Tab-separated table of C-alpha atoms in Angstrom:
chain	number	residue	atom	x	y	z
A	365	MET	CA	-2.604	6.545	25.256
A	366	LYS	CA	0.946	5.570	24.857
A	367	LYS	CA	3.765	7.746	25.079
A	368	SER	CA	4.247	9.472	21.531
A	369	GLU	CA	1.869	7.607	20.156
A	370	GLU	CA	0.481	8.283	16.743
A	371	LEU	CA	-2.945	10.581	16.819
A	372	PHE	CA	-5.794	10.088	13.927
A	373	ASP	CA	-8.267	12.518	13.075
A	374	VAL	CA	-11.319	10.205	13.115
A	375	TYR	CA	-14.361	10.658	10.774
A	376	ASP	CA	-18.248	9.142	10.684
A	377	GLU	CA	-19.031	6.770	7.706
A	378	LYS	CA	-19.944	9.687	5.998
A	379	ARG	CA	-16.324	11.436	6.329
A	380	ASN	CA	-17.540	14.042	8.563
A	381	TRP	CA	-14.555	15.144	11.199
A	382	LEU	CA	-15.397	13.792	14.331
A	383	GLY	CA	-12.172	14.300	16.330
A	384	VAL	CA	-8.982	13.285	17.097
A	385	ALA	CA	-7.745	9.839	18.509
A	386	PRO	CA	-4.765	8.104	19.174
A	387	ARG	CA	-3.635	5.369	16.873
A	388	SER	CA	-4.393	2.088	19.434
A	389	GLU	CA	-7.770	3.821	20.067
A	390	VAL	CA	-8.588	4.066	16.564
A	391	HIS	CA	-8.117	0.684	15.750
A	392	ALA	CA	-9.143	-0.657	18.828
A	393	LYS	CA	-12.824	0.771	18.450
A	394	GLY	CA	-12.745	0.360	14.479
A	395	LEU	CA	-12.871	4.357	14.140
A	396	TRP	CA	-12.500	5.876	10.082
A	397	HIS	CA	-9.318	7.431	9.533
A	398	GLN	CA	-7.148	8.699	6.114
A	399	THR	CA	-4.297	6.603	4.437
A	400	PHE	CA	-2.319	8.047	1.724
A	401	GLN	CA	-1.959	4.838	-1.126
A	402	CYS	CA	0.305	5.172	-3.843
A	403	TRP	CA	0.724	2.188	-6.459
A	404	ILE	CA	4.048	2.391	-8.508
A	405	VAL	CA	3.786	1.558	-12.291
A	406	ARG	CA	6.455	0.262	-14.066
A	407	MET	CA	6.773	-0.578	-17.675
A	408	GLU	CA	8.623	-2.992	-19.373
A	409	GLY	CA	7.772	-2.555	-22.813
A	410	ASP	CA	4.402	-2.719	-23.142
A	411	ASN	CA	3.843	-4.612	-20.315
A	412	ALA	CA	2.743	-2.532	-17.499
A	413	HIS	CA	3.747	-3.998	-13.622
A	414	LEU	CA	2.876	-2.857	-10.414
A	415	LEU	CA	5.435	-3.197	-7.743
A	416	LEU	CA	4.500	-4.229	-4.161
A	417	GLN	CA	6.405	-4.081	-0.700
A	418	LEU	CA	6.676	-6.526	1.696
A	419	ARG	CA	5.824	-5.095	5.049
A	420	HIS	CA	8.401	-5.678	8.157
A	421	PRO	CA	7.371	-8.523	10.138
A	422	ASP	CA	7.108	-6.143	13.690
A	423	LYS	CA	4.382	-4.233	11.476
A	424	ASP	CA	1.238	-4.604	13.772
A	425	LEU	CA	-1.707	-4.976	10.768
A	426	PHE	CA	-0.628	-7.679	8.444
A	427	PRO	CA	3.152	-8.365	8.988
A	428	ASN	CA	5.048	-10.537	6.336
A	429	LEU	CA	2.577	-9.786	3.344
A	430	LEU	CA	2.922	-8.054	0.598
A	431	ASP	CA	1.064	-5.003	-0.192
A	432	ILE	CA	0.408	-1.206	-2.084
A	433	SER	CA	3.831	0.135	-3.486
A	434	CYS	CA	3.493	2.718	-0.716
A	435	ALA	CA	0.852	3.471	2.023
A	436	GLY	CA	0.392	5.178	5.462
A	437	HIS	CA	-1.542	6.764	7.686
A	438	LEU	CA	-2.448	10.277	7.505
A	439	ALA	CA	-1.368	11.856	10.860
A	440	ALA	CA	-3.756	14.307	12.834
A	441	GLY	CA	-3.872	17.665	10.891
A	442	GLU	CA	-2.221	16.277	8.364
A	443	SER	CA	-3.794	16.625	4.038
A	444	VAL	CA	-3.625	14.250	1.473
A	445	GLU	CA	-1.062	16.087	-0.582
A	446	GLU	CA	1.346	16.301	2.818
A	447	GLY	CA	0.651	12.142	2.630
A	448	ALA	CA	2.970	12.028	-0.381
A	449	ARG	CA	6.199	12.060	1.972
A	450	GLU	CA	5.373	8.182	2.335
A	451	LEU	CA	6.636	7.821	-0.836
A	452	GLU	CA	10.264	9.106	0.462
A	453	GLU	CA	9.872	7.891	3.878
A	454	GLU	CA	9.028	4.360	3.055
A	455	LEU	CA	11.488	4.134	-0.767
A	456	GLY	CA	13.483	7.172	-1.061
A	457	LEU	CA	11.309	9.076	-4.293
A	458	GLN	CA	10.687	12.523	-3.955
A	459	VAL	CA	7.851	12.757	-6.037
A	460	SER	CA	5.827	16.241	-6.662
A	461	PHE	CA	2.266	15.565	-5.201
A	462	GLU	CA	1.239	17.071	-8.320
A	463	ASP	CA	2.546	14.550	-10.211
A	464	LEU	CA	0.306	11.575	-8.771
A	465	ILE	CA	-2.842	10.412	-10.635
A	466	PRO	CA	-6.019	10.144	-8.225
A	467	CYS	CA	-7.702	7.036	-8.525
A	468	GLY	CA	-10.287	8.506	-5.663
A	469	VAL	CA	-10.985	7.700	-2.183
A	470	PHE	CA	-12.202	4.110	-1.149
A	471	ALA	CA	-13.761	2.989	2.337
A	472	GLU	CA	-12.375	-0.366	3.178
A	473	GLU	CA	-13.213	-2.087	6.798
A	474	ASP	CA	-11.302	-4.875	7.808
A	475	PHE	CA	-11.792	-6.941	10.896
A	476	VAL	CA	-8.403	-7.773	11.343
A	477	SER	CA	-8.916	-9.710	14.817
A	478	GLU	CA	-11.834	-9.460	17.955
A	479	GLN	CA	-9.088	-6.331	18.964
A	480	VAL	CA	-8.234	-4.905	15.839
A	481	ILE	CA	-10.795	-3.221	12.924
A	482	ASP	CA	-9.273	-0.797	10.462
A	483	ARG	CA	-11.796	1.314	8.862
A	484	GLU	CA	-9.707	3.520	6.477
A	485	PHE	CA	-10.685	6.416	3.868
A	486	CYS	CA	-7.841	5.374	1.444
A	487	HIS	CA	-7.177	8.138	-0.710
A	488	VAL	CA	-5.646	5.834	-3.758
A	489	PHE	CA	-2.815	7.120	-6.158
A	490	LEU	CA	-1.070	5.779	-9.280
A	491	TYR	CA	2.714	6.524	-10.291
A	492	GLN	CA	4.588	5.692	-12.920
A	493	CYS	CA	8.851	5.004	-12.387
A	494	ASP	CA	10.601	3.172	-14.492
A	495	GLN	CA	13.606	3.185	-12.143
A	496	ASP	CA	15.566	-0.370	-11.445
A	497	LEU	CA	14.076	-1.833	-7.977
A	498	ARG	CA	17.118	-1.803	-6.439
A	499	SER	CA	17.299	1.689	-7.007
A	500	TYR	CA	14.726	2.644	-4.248
A	501	GLU	CA	16.189	3.114	-0.837
A	502	LEU	CA	13.430	1.033	1.310
A	503	GLN	CA	12.812	2.172	4.701
A	504	PRO	CA	14.498	-0.847	7.082
A	505	ASP	CA	12.012	-0.865	9.632
A	506	GLU	CA	9.074	-0.659	7.339
A	507	VAL	CA	9.257	-2.369	4.501
A	508	THR	CA	10.980	-5.683	4.390
A	509	GLY	CA	11.037	-6.162	0.297
A	510	LEU	CA	10.103	-4.476	-2.948
A	511	TYR	CA	8.667	-6.931	-5.676
A	512	ALA	CA	7.057	-6.140	-9.236
A	513	VAL	CA	4.514	-8.234	-11.084
A	514	LYS	CA	2.646	-8.084	-14.312
A	515	VAL	CA	-0.671	-6.263	-13.914
A	516	SER	CA	-2.237	-9.456	-16.431
A	517	ALA	CA	-1.069	-11.739	-13.905
A	518	LEU	CA	-2.070	-9.972	-10.990
A	519	LYS	CA	-5.503	-9.893	-12.590
A	520	GLN	CA	-5.726	-13.613	-12.937
A	521	LEU	CA	-4.681	-14.333	-9.698
A	522	LEU	CA	-7.353	-11.732	-7.829
A	523	HIS	CA	-9.774	-13.288	-10.576
A	524	GLY	CA	-8.979	-16.885	-9.125
A	525	GLU	CA	-7.478	-18.104	-12.517
A	526	CYS	CA	-3.875	-19.028	-11.260
A	527	ALA	CA	-3.035	-20.246	-8.439
A	528	GLU	CA	0.539	-18.521	-8.119
A	529	ILE	CA	2.169	-15.751	-10.281
A	530	PRO	CA	6.250	-14.752	-9.939
A	531	ALA	CA	6.964	-11.669	-8.822
A	532	LEU	CA	10.570	-10.493	-8.990
A	533	GLY	CA	11.958	-8.384	-6.185
A	534	TYR	CA	14.754	-7.892	-3.404
A	535	ARG	CA	14.429	-8.768	0.047
A	536	ARG	CA	16.003	-8.221	3.425
A	537	GLY	CA	18.360	-10.703	4.746
A	538	ALA	CA	18.764	-10.919	8.320
A	539	ASP	CA	22.640	-9.232	7.555
A	540	GLY	CA	20.806	-6.310	5.840
A	541	ALA	CA	21.980	-7.074	2.497
A	542	TYR	CA	19.551	-7.579	0.196
A	543	VAL	CA	19.127	-10.536	-2.298
A	544	LYS	CA	17.248	-10.551	-5.145
A	545	GLU	CA	14.798	-13.498	-6.445
A	546	VAL	CA	11.785	-14.476	-7.478
A	547	TRP	CA	8.986	-15.878	-5.301
A	548	ASP	CA	5.932	-17.365	-7.007
A	549	ILE	CA	3.152	-15.708	-4.761
A	550	THR	CA	-0.333	-16.841	-3.574
A	551	LEU	CA	-3.517	-14.841	-3.313
A	552	GLY	CA	-3.062	-15.445	0.742
A	553	GLU	CA	0.106	-13.798	0.649
A	554	LEU	CA	-1.262	-10.137	-0.393
A	555	VAL	CA	-2.296	-8.270	2.308
A	556	PRO	CA	-6.690	-8.298	1.487
A	557	HIS	CA	-8.430	-5.886	-0.202
A	558	PRO	CA	-11.932	-6.283	-1.540
A	559	MET	CA	-12.529	-6.817	-5.596
A	560	ALA	CA	-13.948	-3.090	-5.734
A	561	TYR	CA	-10.818	-1.911	-4.705
A	562	TYR	CA	-8.676	-3.186	-7.296
A	563	GLU	CA	-11.740	-2.768	-10.079
A	564	GLN	CA	-11.702	1.092	-9.224
A	565	LEU	CA	-7.428	0.784	-9.269
A	566	PHE	CA	-7.678	-1.296	-12.584
A	567	GLN	CA	-10.443	0.857	-14.161
A	568	LYS	CA	-7.975	4.192	-14.350
A	569	MET	CA	-4.884	2.035	-15.036
A	570	ASP	CA	-6.733	1.559	-18.220
A	571	GLU	CA	-7.756	4.662	-18.997
A	572	ARG	CA	-4.124	4.893	-18.989
A	573	GLY	CA	-3.459	2.014	-21.159
A	574	TRP	CA	-1.665	0.083	-18.541
A	575	CYS	CA	-4.074	-2.415	-18.223
């Protein structure tokens, strides 16, 4: 184990706790572990948008790809409620766990490479925040940019009904300054998640009138 390496609780496929293991071992052996994931909904009139974060180029998993608004591993001994700290760490949002909308737990397997197998029990939440994108305080070593996409457009992209959709947001440049841009994103620029994952998310959004 590397010095100061993160430790995760690990589980079997039925979420029975097995023990604790360092991050490198968890991903090398494909051990099941837990993550906190929160999708931020931003309303513009009657149009619901989802925020996508641009992952830092130095991330070990899926660098330079767009992903969930906020996400992170749960450390060993950490509860799902405590995982809400990720919102403040990555985006500068102070949010009470009780204000999050639970979307359930999704078991996801990603065979990233021959050396990395990522098996996660994803605790998925929604949170509505209509503040301006530039008001977010992005964690510079984790998040390189933040973008908003229409939910209706994202669904079209995921279903193969279009090749690209516009994402409006900000990206951090080499000088540390954030530049506003419109990025026509393709499916290949999103971190891959199973359609069943998105269907579970969109079902909960539909219950709130966001889809």
